[in-house]
Short mmCIF file of C-alpha atoms in Angstrom, two decimals:
data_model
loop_
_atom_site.label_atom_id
_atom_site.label_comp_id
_atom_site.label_asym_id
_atom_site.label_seq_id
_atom_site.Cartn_x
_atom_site.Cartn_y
_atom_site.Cartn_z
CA UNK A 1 -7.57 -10.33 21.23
CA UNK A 2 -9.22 -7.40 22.56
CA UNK A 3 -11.93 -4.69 20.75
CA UNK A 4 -8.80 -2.27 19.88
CA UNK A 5 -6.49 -5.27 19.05
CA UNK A 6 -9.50 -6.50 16.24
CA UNK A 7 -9.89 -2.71 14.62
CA UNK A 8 -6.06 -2.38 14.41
CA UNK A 9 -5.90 -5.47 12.55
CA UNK A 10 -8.98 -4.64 10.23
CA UNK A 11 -7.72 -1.19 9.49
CA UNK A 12 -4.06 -3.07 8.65
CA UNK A 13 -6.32 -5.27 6.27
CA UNK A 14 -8.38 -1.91 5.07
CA UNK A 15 -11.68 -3.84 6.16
CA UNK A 16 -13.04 -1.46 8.48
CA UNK A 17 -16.31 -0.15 8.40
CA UNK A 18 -16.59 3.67 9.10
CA UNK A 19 -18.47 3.11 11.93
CA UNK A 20 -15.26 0.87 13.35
CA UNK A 21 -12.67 3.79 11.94
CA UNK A 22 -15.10 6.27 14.37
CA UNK A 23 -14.42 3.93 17.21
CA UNK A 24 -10.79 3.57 16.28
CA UNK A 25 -10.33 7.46 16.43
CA UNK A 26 -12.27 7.37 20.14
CA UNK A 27 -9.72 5.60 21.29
CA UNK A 28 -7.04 8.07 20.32
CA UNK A 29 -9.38 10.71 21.49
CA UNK A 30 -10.96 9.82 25.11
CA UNK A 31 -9.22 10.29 27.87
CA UNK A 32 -10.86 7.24 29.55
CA UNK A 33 -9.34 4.61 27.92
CA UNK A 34 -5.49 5.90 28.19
CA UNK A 35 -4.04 3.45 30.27
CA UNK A 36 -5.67 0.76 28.28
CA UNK A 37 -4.32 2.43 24.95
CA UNK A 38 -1.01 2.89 26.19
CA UNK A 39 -0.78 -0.83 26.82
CA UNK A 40 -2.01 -2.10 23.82
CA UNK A 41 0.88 0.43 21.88
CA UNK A 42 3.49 -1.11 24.04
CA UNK A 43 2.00 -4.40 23.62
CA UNK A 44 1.98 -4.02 19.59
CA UNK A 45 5.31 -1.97 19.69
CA UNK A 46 6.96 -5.23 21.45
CA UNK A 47 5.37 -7.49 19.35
CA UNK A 48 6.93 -6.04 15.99
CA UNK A 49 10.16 -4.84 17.86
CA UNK A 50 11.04 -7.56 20.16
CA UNK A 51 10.27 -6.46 23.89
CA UNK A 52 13.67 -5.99 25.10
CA UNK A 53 13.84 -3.06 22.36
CA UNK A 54 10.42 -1.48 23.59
CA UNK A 55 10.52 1.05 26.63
CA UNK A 56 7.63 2.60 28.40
CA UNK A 57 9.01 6.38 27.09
CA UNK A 58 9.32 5.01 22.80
CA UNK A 59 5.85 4.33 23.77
CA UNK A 60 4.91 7.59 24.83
CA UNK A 61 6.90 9.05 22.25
CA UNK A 62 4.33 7.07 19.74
CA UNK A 63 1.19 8.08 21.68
CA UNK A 64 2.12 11.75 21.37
CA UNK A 65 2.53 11.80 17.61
CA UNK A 66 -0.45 10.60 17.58
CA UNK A 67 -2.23 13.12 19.26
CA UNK A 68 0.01 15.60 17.89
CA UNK A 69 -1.21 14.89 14.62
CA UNK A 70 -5.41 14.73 15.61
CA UNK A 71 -4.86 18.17 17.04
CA UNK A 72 -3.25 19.61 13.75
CA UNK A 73 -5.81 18.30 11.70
CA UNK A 74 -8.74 20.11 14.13
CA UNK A 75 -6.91 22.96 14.03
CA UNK A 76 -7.15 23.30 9.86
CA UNK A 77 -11.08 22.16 10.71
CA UNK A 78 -10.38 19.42 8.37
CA UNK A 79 -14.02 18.27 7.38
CA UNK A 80 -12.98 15.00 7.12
CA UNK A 81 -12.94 12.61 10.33
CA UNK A 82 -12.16 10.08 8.10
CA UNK A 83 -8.87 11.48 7.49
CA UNK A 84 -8.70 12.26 11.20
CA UNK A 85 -8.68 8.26 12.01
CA UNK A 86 -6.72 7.30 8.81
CA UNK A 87 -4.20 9.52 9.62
CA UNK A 88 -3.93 8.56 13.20
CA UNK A 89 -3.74 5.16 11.97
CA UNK A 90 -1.45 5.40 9.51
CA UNK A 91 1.03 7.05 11.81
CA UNK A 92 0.57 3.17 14.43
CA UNK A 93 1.04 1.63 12.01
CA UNK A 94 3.55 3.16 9.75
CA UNK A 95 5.92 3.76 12.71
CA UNK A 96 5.08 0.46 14.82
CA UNK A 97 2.71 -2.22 13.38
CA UNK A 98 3.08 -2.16 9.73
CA UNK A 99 6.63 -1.56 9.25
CA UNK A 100 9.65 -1.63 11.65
CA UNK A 101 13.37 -1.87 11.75
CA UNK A 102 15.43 -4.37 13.91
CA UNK A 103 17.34 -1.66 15.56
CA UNK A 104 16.59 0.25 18.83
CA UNK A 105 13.50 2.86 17.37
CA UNK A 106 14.67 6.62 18.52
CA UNK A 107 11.05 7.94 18.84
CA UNK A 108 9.06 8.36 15.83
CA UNK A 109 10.24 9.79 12.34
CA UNK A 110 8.19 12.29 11.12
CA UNK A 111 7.84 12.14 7.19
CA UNK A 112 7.42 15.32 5.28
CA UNK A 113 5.42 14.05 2.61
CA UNK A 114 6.36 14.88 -1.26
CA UNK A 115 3.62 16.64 -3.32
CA UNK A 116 0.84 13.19 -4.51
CA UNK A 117 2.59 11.73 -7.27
CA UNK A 118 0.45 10.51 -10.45
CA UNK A 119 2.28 7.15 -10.05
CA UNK A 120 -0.55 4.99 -9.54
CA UNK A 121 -0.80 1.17 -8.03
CA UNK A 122 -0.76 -1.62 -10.86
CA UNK A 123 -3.88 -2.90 -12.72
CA UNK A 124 -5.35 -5.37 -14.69
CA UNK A 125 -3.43 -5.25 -18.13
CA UNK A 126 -1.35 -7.62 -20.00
CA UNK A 127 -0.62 -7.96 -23.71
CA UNK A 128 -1.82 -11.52 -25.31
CA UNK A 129 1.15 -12.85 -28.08
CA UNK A 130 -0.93 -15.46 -30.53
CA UNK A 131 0.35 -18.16 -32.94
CA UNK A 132 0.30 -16.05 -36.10
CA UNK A 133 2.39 -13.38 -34.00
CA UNK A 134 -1.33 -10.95 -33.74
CA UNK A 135 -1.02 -9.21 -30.66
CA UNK A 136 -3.94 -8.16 -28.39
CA UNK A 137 -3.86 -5.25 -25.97
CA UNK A 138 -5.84 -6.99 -23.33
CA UNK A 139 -6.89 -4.11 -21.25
CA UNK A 140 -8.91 -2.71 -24.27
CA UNK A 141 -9.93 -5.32 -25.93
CA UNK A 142 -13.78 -6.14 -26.07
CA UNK A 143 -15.17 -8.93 -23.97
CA UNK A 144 -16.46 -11.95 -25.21
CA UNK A 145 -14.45 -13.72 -28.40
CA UNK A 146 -11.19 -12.42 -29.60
CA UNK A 147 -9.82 -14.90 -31.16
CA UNK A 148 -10.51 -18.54 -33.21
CA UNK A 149 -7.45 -20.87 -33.65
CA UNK A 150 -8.35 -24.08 -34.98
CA UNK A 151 -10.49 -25.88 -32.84
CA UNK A 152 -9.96 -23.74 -30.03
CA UNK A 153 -11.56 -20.22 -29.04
CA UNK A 154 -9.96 -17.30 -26.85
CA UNK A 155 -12.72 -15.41 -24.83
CA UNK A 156 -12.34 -12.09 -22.43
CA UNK A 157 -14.69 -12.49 -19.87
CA UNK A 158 -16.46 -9.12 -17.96
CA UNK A 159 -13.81 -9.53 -14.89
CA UNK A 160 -10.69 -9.15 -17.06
CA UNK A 161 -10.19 -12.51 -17.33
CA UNK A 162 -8.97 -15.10 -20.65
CA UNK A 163 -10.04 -18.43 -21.15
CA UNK A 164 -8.92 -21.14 -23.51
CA UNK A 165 -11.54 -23.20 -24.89
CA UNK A 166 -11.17 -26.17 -26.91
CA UNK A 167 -13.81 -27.46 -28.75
CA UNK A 168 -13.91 -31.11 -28.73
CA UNK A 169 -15.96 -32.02 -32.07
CA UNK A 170 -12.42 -30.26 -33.99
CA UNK A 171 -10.30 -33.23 -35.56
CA UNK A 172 -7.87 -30.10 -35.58
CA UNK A 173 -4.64 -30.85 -33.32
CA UNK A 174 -2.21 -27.60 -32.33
CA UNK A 175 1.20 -27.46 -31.89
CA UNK A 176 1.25 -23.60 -32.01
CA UNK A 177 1.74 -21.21 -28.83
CA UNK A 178 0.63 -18.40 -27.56
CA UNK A 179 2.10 -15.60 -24.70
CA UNK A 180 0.43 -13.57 -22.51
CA UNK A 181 2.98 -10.76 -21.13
CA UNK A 182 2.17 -8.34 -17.97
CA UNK A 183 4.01 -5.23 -17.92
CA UNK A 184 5.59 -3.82 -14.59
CA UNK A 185 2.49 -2.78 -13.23
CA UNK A 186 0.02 -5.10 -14.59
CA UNK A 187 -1.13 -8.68 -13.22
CA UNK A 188 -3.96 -10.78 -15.03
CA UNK A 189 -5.45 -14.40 -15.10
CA UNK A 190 -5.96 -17.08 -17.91
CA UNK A 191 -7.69 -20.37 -17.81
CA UNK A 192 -5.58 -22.46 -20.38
CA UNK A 193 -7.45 -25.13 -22.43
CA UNK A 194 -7.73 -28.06 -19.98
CA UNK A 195 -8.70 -25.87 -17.15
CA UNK A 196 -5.45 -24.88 -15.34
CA UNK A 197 -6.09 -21.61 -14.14
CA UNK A 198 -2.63 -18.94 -13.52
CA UNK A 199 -2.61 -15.80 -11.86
CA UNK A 200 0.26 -13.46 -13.06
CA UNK A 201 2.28 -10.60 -11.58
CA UNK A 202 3.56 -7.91 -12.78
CA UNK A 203 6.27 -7.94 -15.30
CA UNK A 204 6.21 -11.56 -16.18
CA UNK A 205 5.77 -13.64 -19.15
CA UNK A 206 4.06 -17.05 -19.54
CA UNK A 207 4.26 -19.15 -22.61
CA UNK A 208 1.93 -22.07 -23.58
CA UNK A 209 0.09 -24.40 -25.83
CA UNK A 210 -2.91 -23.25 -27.37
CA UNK A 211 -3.74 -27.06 -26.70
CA UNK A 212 -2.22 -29.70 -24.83
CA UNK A 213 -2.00 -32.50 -27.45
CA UNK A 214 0.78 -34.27 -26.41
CA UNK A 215 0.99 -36.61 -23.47
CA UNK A 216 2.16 -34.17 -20.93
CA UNK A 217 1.43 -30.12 -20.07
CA UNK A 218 4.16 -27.98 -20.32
CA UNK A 219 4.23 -24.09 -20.08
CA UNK A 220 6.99 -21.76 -19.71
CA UNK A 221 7.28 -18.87 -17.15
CA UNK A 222 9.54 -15.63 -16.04
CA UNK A 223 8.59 -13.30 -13.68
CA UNK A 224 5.81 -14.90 -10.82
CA UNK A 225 2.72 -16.95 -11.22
CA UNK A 226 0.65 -18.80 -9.03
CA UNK A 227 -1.07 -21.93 -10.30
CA UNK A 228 -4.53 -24.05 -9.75
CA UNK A 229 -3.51 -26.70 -12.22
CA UNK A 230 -6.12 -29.19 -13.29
CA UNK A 231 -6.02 -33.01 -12.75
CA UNK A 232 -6.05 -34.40 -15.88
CA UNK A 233 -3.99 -37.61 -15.50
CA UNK A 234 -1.16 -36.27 -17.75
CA UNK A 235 1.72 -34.28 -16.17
CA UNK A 236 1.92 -30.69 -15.93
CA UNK A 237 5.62 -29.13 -16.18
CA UNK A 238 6.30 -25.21 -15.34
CA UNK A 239 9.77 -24.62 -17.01
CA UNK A 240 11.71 -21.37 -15.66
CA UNK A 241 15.38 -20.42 -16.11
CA UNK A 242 16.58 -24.30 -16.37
CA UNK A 243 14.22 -25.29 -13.71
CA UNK A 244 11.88 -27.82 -13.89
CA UNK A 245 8.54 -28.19 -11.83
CA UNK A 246 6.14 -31.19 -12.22
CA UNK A 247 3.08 -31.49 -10.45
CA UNK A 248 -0.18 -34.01 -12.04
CA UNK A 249 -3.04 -31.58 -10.13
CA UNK A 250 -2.29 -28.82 -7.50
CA UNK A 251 -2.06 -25.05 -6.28
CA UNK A 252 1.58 -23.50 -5.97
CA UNK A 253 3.66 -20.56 -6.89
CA UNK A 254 6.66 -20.01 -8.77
CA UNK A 255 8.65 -16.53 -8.30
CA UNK A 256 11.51 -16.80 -11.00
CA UNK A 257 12.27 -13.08 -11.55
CA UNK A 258 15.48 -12.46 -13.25
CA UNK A 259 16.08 -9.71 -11.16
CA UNK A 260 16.35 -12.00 -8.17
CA UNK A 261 19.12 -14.01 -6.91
CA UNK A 262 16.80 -17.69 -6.71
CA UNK A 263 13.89 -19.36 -7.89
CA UNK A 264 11.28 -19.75 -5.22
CA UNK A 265 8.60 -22.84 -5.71
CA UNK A 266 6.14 -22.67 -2.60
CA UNK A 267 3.35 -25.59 -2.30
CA UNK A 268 0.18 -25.09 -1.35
CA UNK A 269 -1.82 -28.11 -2.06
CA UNK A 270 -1.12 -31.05 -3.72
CA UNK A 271 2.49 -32.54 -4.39
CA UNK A 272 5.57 -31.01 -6.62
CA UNK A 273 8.66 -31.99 -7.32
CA UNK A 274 11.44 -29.52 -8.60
CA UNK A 275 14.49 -30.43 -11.11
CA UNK A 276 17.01 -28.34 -11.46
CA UNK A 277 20.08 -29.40 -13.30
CA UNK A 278 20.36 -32.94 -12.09
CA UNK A 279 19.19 -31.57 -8.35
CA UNK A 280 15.77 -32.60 -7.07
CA UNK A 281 13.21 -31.37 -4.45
CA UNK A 282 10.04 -32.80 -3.31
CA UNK A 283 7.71 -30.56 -1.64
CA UNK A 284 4.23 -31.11 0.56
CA UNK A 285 1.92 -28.32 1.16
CA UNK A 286 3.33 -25.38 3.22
CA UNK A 287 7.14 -25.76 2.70
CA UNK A 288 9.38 -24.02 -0.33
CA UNK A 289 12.17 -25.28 -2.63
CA UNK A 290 14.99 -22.61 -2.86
CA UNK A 291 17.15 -22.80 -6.02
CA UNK A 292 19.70 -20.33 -6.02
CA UNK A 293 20.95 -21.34 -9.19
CA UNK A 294 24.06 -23.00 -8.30
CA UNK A 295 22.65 -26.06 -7.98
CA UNK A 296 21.51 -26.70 -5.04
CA UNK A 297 18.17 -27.32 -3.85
CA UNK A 298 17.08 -26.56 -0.34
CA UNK A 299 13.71 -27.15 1.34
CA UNK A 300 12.10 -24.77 4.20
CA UNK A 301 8.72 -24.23 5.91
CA UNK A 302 7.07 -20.64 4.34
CA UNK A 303 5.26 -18.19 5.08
CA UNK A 304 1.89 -18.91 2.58
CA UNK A 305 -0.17 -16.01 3.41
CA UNK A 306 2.96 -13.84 2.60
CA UNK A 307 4.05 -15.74 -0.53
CA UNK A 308 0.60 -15.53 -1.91
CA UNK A 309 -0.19 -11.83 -0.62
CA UNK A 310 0.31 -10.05 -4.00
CA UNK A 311 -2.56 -12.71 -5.54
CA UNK A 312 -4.77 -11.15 -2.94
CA UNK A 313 -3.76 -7.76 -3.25
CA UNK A 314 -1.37 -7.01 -0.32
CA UNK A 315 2.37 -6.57 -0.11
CA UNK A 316 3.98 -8.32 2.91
CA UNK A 317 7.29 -8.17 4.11
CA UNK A 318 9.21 -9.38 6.72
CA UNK A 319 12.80 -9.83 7.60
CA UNK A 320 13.05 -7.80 3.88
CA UNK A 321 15.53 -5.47 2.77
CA UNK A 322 15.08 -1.96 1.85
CA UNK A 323 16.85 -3.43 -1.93
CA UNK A 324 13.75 -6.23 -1.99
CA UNK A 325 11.22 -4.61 -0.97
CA UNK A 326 11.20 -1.71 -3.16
CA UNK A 327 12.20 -4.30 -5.86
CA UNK A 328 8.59 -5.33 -5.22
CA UNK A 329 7.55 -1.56 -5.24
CA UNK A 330 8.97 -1.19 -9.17
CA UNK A 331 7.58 -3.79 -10.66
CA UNK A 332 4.23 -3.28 -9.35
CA UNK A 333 4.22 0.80 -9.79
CA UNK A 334 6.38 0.89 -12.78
CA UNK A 335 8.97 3.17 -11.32
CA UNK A 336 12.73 3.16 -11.56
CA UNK A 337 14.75 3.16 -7.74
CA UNK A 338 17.84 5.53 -7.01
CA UNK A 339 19.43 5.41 -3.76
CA UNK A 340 21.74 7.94 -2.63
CA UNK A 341 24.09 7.45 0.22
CA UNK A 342 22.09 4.87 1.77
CA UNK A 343 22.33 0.77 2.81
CA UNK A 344 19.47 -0.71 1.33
CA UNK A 345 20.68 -3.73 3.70
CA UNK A 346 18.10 -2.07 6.11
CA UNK A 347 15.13 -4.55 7.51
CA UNK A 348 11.60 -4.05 7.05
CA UNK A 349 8.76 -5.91 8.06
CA UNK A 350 4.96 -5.33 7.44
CA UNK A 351 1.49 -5.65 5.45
CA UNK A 352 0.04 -2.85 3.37
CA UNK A 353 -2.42 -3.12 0.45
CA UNK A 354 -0.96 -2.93 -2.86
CA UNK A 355 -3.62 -0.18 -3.94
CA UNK A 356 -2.64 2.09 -1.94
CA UNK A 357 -0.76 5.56 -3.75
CA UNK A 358 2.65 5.23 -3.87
CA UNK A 359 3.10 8.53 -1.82
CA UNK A 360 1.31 5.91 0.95
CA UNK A 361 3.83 3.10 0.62
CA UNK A 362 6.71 5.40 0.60
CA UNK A 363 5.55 7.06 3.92
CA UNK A 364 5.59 4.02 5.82
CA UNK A 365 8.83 2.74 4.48
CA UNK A 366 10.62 6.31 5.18
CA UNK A 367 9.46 6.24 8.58
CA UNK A 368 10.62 2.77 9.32
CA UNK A 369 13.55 2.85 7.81
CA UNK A 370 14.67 6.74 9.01
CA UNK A 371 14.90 7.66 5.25
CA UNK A 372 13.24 10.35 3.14
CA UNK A 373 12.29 10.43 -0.47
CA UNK A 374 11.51 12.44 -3.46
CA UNK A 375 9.75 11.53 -6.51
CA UNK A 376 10.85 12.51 -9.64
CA UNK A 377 8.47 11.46 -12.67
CA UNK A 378 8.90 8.12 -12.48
CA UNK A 379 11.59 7.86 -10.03
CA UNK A 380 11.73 7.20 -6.62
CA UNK A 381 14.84 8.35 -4.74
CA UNK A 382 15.79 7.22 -1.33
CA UNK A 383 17.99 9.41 0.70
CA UNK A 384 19.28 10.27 4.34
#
């Protein structure tokens, strides 16, 4: 991987330095290095398009806007280089790297972007359900203890996160339950009583024992959550939409969405086994059990880093639908999806941080997928 190869991949991960986002822009700036450029576009553009679909001219026709669009940002006098190399940037990879479409690219769309929206990215909310049916608005609620029931104690720690502790002196056994609920655009993390620790996304729900008394663990979960569950010696079950997942001490996710057509268990570490109406699945590490609901069960090798992405704050698509991957985009910005005279059958691949603005998101997509948009308070409509 060469110097220019390395800064397009940090920028795509936003972990560029500004001194690396002023080299970036030399390189769409100097004359010097344009045959060496020009490569590396065609190089990336056949990498993400499949090199049959890449000619020499779509790759001219993606060095031009490029310039095109450094030269009208000198010519306002822009202040800014910043925006100068996150513009140029955005336009690689927008049109090439960070989103594409399987067919034949005709040159580069360019996106007349909406006025900013005040739809933000998600955040770290969720609203915590206890035993005696008290609800706590997490996101406001003081740190330290917020609640006492029996002989175990709820704290909010200063990073947002809850944690079950159960004190061991208490003769006190609990049957009761509590729920902790993130709204479409909200993710948050709790540390249940024996140490499991789950990450949730947005717009799920996860039910569990205040304390695990009995002789094995057993939560409940809709929406997406990714586990670290603690060895303990006594089974731990995730339950989801008649499906069944039973693991003793291990790291995996579970993406049971109602909105979605399956249920999608993907192993990380350890060893699970999935049940799902007399059907069974066992997983290792790096491979996925499929349940579309019908009853069967089906095994395949997955993508981790992509399965895990919105734990680590990045969406990542690839071989996705327009339909699933603005899915993704509601839940996480809270916005309602129109579509209007468009497939949504479209195919988009790429990796963009989920805190960017929505206007950001929606740019890339449009431009992939030879769309344009509007927003409309909380709506997003796609259109020809």
């Amino acid at each position: 991987m060469n110097r220019f190869d390395q800064l397009l991949t940090k920028y795509k991960n936003d972990l560029c330095t500004p001194e690396e986002l002023a080299e970036l822009l030399d390189y769409f700036t100097s004359d010097d290095v344009e045959s060496e450029l020009k490569l590396a576009l065609h190089r990336h553009l056949s990498l993400y398009g499949g090199a049959a679909d890449v000619t020499e001219e779509e790759t001219e026709t993606v060095l031009d806007n490029i310039r095109t669009e450094i030269a009208a940002q000198r010519e306002k006098k822009s202040p800014a280089w910043y925006w100068w190399a996150s513009a140029a940037v955005v336009l690689i990879f927008g049109a090439t790297v960070l989103f594409r479409t399987p067919e034949k690219p005709q040159g580069v769309a360019r996106v007349v972007r909406p006025a900013k929206s005040h739809i933000t990215p998600g955040s770290n909310k969720a609203i915590l359900t206890l035993s005696n049916g008290q609800t706590v608005q997490l996101t406001g609620a003081p740190n330290g203890k917020i609640a006492q029931q029996g002989g175990v104690s709820v704290q909010k720690l200063q990073n947002g996160k809850i944690i079950y502790s159960a004190d061991s002196s208490s003769q006190q056994q609990l049957n009761a339950w509590n729920q902790i609920e993130t709204p479409r655009g909200g993710t948050y993390d709790i540390v249940l009583s024996d140490g499991t620790h789950i990450w949730l996304n947005a717009g799920s729900t996860l039910s569990y024992p205040v304390a695990f008394t009995k002789s094995e663990r057993t939560v409940k979960l809709t929406g997406e959550g990714y586990f670290e569950v603690a060895h303990n010696g006594k089974p731990f079950k995730v339950l989801s939409n008649g499906q069944t997942v039973q693991v003793l001490g291990t790291h995996f996710n579970v993406e049971a969405y109602s909105d979605e057509r399956s249920i999608k268990t993907t192993l990380l570490e350890g060893s699970v086994r999935v049940n799902y109406n007399g059907a069974q699945a066992l997983i290792v590490p790096g491979q996925m059990a499929v349940n579309d609901l019908s009853g069967q069960l089906k095994v395949r090798k997955a993508d981790t880093e992509k399965i895990i992405a919105w734990k680590n704050g990045l969406f990542i698509f690839d071989d996705e639908s327009v339909a699933e991957v603005m899915r993704k985009a509601a839940r996480w910005y809270d916005i309602e999806v129109d579509y209007q005279g468009i497939t949504t059958r479209k195919k988009l691949w790429g990796t963009v941080s989920r805190y960017k603005t929505i206007n950001e998101l929606m740019d890339n997509i449009a431009i992939a997928g030879k769309l344009t948009y509007k927003i409309d308070g909380r709506r997003v409509i796609l259109m020809r």
